[in-house]
Amino acid sequence: MNRLFGRGKPKEPGPSLNDCISGVDARAANIEEKIAKLETELRKYREQMSKMRESPAKNSVKQRALRVLKQKKAYEQQAESLRNQSFNMEQANYAAQSLKDTQATVAAMKDGVKQMKTEYKKINIDQIEDIQDDMADMLEQADEVQEAMGRTYGMPEVDDDDLQAELDALGDEMALDDDTSYLDDVTKAPEAPSREPGADSIIPGKSTIETDEFGLPKVPTSLKTT
């Protein structure tokens, strides 16, 4: 049959939503460029009419401005329609992509559950319980060994009350060592004199007698020579 009628051409894949969205957006952008040009032309006609008086020439410019305005309105409707189409296709594309992501997530979860079941079959709960019991026994034996190795021999037996009394006495001795009240007498000692002894007994305005460093009257030099 294929030799007689030949093989049919393979069907080409249709355009995707992304391709359609790109095409519609390009058409909308082209129309918006035309709208911008018409707005520039319309602004020029308005400036001309604002400087002209009522005349047939002004009416001619006005007619051209109306024609440009109609074209602008038509292009704006087309651009709005294309933008709505693009938005609808984007929503459909988003929904389709969300469904694909959901399918991929579900498939990954199924694979994960299968792997968990496979790995769980390799685990024996009874063996884990036995290992935990053995570990607890080994730790208990290790504690017994440490306790036996730390046991003391030949230590004198001392009453706990005697130890407590000695500890309290040691605390009292430490408190006495920290007591600095005996230094209060030193800090309360009188200050050193700032004037010579006997200076307060000298009356100002009268003849003064010279005194030595001990506050005693000095012996006149005439008496020293006799």
Coordinates of C-alpha atoms in Angstrom, one line a residue:
M1 CA 0.0 0.0 0.0
N2 CA 2.8 2.4 0.8
R3 CA 4.4 1.6 -2.6
L4 CA 1.2 2.4 -4.4
F5 CA 0.0 5.5 -2.6
G6 CA 3.2 6.5 -0.9
R7 CA 3.6 7.5 2.7
G8 CA 1.9 10.5 4.1
K9 CA 4.0 13.4 5.3
P10 CA 4.5 13.5 9.0
K11 CA 2.4 16.1 10.7
E12 CA 4.3 19.1 11.9
P13 CA 3.7 20.1 15.5
G14 CA 1.3 23.0 15.9
P15 CA 2.5 26.3 17.4
S16 CA 2.8 26.4 21.2
L17 CA 1.0 28.8 23.4
N18 CA 4.3 30.7 24.0
D19 CA 4.7 31.1 20.2
C20 CA 1.2 32.4 19.9
I21 CA 1.6 34.8 22.8
S22 CA 4.9 36.2 21.2
G23 CA 3.1 36.7 17.9
V24 CA 0.2 38.5 19.4
D25 CA 2.4 40.7 21.5
A26 CA 4.5 41.6 18.4
R27 CA 1.3 42.6 16.5
A28 CA 0.1 44.7 19.4
A29 CA 3.4 46.4 19.7
N30 CA 3.3 47.2 16.0
I31 CA -0.1 48.7 16.3
E32 CA 0.9 50.8 19.3
E33 CA 3.7 52.3 17.2
K34 CA 1.2 53.3 14.6
I35 CA -1.0 54.9 17.3
A36 CA 2.0 56.9 18.5
K37 CA 2.6 58.2 15.0
L38 CA -1.1 59.2 14.6
E39 CA -1.0 61.0 17.9
T40 CA 2.0 63.0 16.7
E41 CA 0.2 63.9 13.4
L42 CA -3.0 64.8 15.3
R43 CA -1.1 67.1 17.6
K44 CA 0.4 68.9 14.6
Y45 CA -3.1 69.4 13.2
R46 CA -4.4 70.8 16.5
E47 CA -1.5 73.3 16.6
Q48 CA -2.3 74.4 13.1
M49 CA -6.0 74.9 13.8
S50 CA -5.2 76.9 17.0
K51 CA -3.3 79.4 14.9
M52 CA -5.9 79.7 12.0
R53 CA -9.1 81.6 11.7
E54 CA -12.3 80.2 10.5
S55 CA -11.8 79.5 6.8
P56 CA -12.1 76.7 4.3
A57 CA -8.4 76.0 4.9
K58 CA -9.1 75.4 8.6
N59 CA -12.0 73.2 7.7
S60 CA -9.7 71.1 5.5
V61 CA -7.2 70.7 8.3
K62 CA -10.1 69.8 10.6
Q63 CA -11.3 67.1 8.3
R64 CA -7.8 65.6 8.1
A65 CA -7.6 65.6 11.9
L66 CA -10.9 63.8 12.2
R67 CA -9.8 61.2 9.8
V68 CA -6.6 60.6 11.8
L69 CA -8.6 60.5 15.0
K70 CA -10.8 57.8 13.5
Q71 CA -7.8 55.7 12.5
K72 CA -6.3 56.2 16.0
K73 CA -9.5 54.9 17.6
A74 CA -9.6 51.9 15.3
Y75 CA -6.0 51.0 16.1
E76 CA -6.7 51.4 19.8
Q77 CA -9.5 48.9 19.7
Q78 CA -7.3 46.4 17.8
A79 CA -4.5 46.8 20.3
E80 CA -6.9 46.3 23.2
S81 CA -8.3 43.2 21.6
L82 CA -4.8 41.8 21.0
R83 CA -3.8 42.5 24.6
N84 CA -6.8 40.7 25.8
Q85 CA -6.0 37.7 23.6
S86 CA -2.4 37.6 24.9
F87 CA -3.7 37.8 28.5
N88 CA -6.1 34.9 28.0
M89 CA -3.4 32.8 26.4
E90 CA -1.0 33.5 29.2
Q91 CA -3.6 32.4 31.7
A92 CA -4.2 29.2 29.8
N93 CA -0.4 28.6 29.5
Y94 CA 0.0 29.2 33.3
A95 CA -2.8 26.7 34.0
A96 CA -1.2 24.1 31.7
Q97 CA 2.2 24.6 33.2
S98 CA 0.8 24.2 36.7
L99 CA -0.8 20.9 35.7
K100 CA 2.5 19.7 34.3
D101 CA 4.3 20.7 37.5
T102 CA 1.6 18.9 39.5
Q103 CA 2.1 15.7 37.5
A104 CA 5.8 15.9 37.9
T105 CA 5.4 16.4 41.7
V106 CA 3.0 13.5 42.0
A107 CA 5.4 11.3 40.0
A108 CA 8.3 12.3 42.2
M109 CA 6.3 11.5 45.3
K110 CA 5.4 8.1 44.0
D111 CA 9.1 7.3 43.3
G112 CA 10.0 8.5 46.7
V113 CA 7.4 6.3 48.4
K114 CA 8.7 3.3 46.4
Q115 CA 12.2 4.0 47.5
M116 CA 11.2 4.4 51.1
K117 CA 9.3 1.0 51.0
T118 CA 12.4 -0.7 49.4
E119 CA 14.7 0.7 52.0
Y120 CA 12.3 0.0 54.8
K121 CA 12.3 -3.7 53.9
K122 CA 16.1 -3.7 54.5
I123 CA 15.6 -2.6 58.2
N124 CA 14.8 -5.2 60.9
I125 CA 13.1 -3.6 63.9
D126 CA 14.0 -6.5 66.2
Q127 CA 17.7 -6.1 65.3
I128 CA 17.5 -2.4 66.2
E129 CA 15.9 -3.2 69.6
D130 CA 18.6 -5.8 70.3
I131 CA 21.3 -3.3 69.4
Q132 CA 19.8 -0.7 71.7
D133 CA 19.6 -3.3 74.6
D134 CA 23.2 -4.4 74.0
M135 CA 24.3 -0.8 74.0
A136 CA 22.5 -0.1 77.3
D137 CA 24.2 -3.2 78.9
M138 CA 27.6 -2.1 77.7
L139 CA 27.2 1.4 79.1
E140 CA 26.0 0.0 82.4
Q141 CA 29.1 -2.3 82.5
A142 CA 31.3 0.6 81.7
D143 CA 29.9 2.6 84.6
E144 CA 30.6 -0.4 86.9
V145 CA 34.2 -0.6 85.7
Q146 CA 34.7 3.1 86.3
E147 CA 33.2 2.9 89.8
A148 CA 35.5 -0.1 90.6
M149 CA 38.6 1.6 89.3
G150 CA 37.8 4.8 91.3
R151 CA 37.3 2.9 94.6
T152 CA 39.7 4.1 97.4
Y153 CA 41.4 1.9 100.0
G154 CA 42.9 2.5 103.4
M155 CA 41.1 5.7 104.0
P156 CA 40.2 6.5 107.7
E157 CA 36.6 6.5 108.6
V158 CA 35.5 10.0 109.6
D159 CA 32.2 11.0 111.0
D160 CA 30.1 13.3 108.8
D161 CA 29.4 15.6 111.7
D162 CA 33.1 16.1 112.4
L163 CA 33.7 16.9 108.8
Q164 CA 30.9 19.5 108.8
A165 CA 32.2 21.1 112.0
E166 CA 35.7 21.3 110.5
L167 CA 34.3 22.8 107.3
D168 CA 32.4 25.5 109.3
A169 CA 35.6 26.3 111.3
L170 CA 37.5 26.7 108.1
G171 CA 34.9 29.1 106.9
D172 CA 35.3 31.2 110.1
E173 CA 39.0 31.4 109.6
M174 CA 38.6 32.6 106.0
A175 CA 36.2 35.3 107.3
L176 CA 38.8 36.5 109.8
D177 CA 41.4 36.7 107.1
D178 CA 39.2 38.8 105.0
D179 CA 38.4 41.2 108.0
T180 CA 40.2 44.6 107.5
S181 CA 38.6 46.4 110.5
Y182 CA 42.0 46.6 112.2
L183 CA 43.1 49.1 109.6
D184 CA 40.5 51.6 110.8
D185 CA 42.8 52.7 113.7
V186 CA 45.5 53.5 111.2
T187 CA 43.2 55.6 109.0
K188 CA 42.0 57.5 112.1
A189 CA 45.5 58.6 113.3
P190 CA 46.1 62.4 113.7
E191 CA 47.5 64.3 110.8
A192 CA 51.1 65.6 110.8
P193 CA 51.4 69.3 112.1
S194 CA 51.6 71.9 109.4
R195 CA 53.1 74.6 111.7
E196 CA 56.1 74.7 114.1
P197 CA 55.4 73.9 117.8
G198 CA 54.7 77.0 119.8
A199 CA 53.8 79.1 116.8
D200 CA 50.2 79.6 118.2
S201 CA 51.6 81.1 121.4
I202 CA 53.3 84.0 119.6
I203 CA 51.3 87.3 119.9
P204 CA 51.4 89.4 116.7
G205 CA 52.8 92.9 117.2
K206 CA 55.1 92.1 120.1
S207 CA 58.8 91.2 120.1
T208 CA 59.2 87.5 119.3
I209 CA 61.8 85.1 120.6
E210 CA 63.5 82.9 118.2
T211 CA 62.9 79.2 118.8
D212 CA 64.8 76.2 117.7
E213 CA 63.5 73.2 115.8
F214 CA 62.0 71.8 119.1
G215 CA 60.1 75.0 119.9
L216 CA 62.5 76.0 122.7
P217 CA 64.0 79.5 123.0
K218 CA 67.3 79.8 121.3
V219 CA 70.3 80.6 123.6
P220 CA 71.8 84.1 122.8
T221 CA 75.2 83.9 121.1
S222 CA 76.7 86.2 123.8
L223 CA 76.0 83.6 126.4
K224 CA 77.5 80.8 124.4
T225 CA 80.9 82.6 124.2
T226 CA 81.2 83.2 128.1

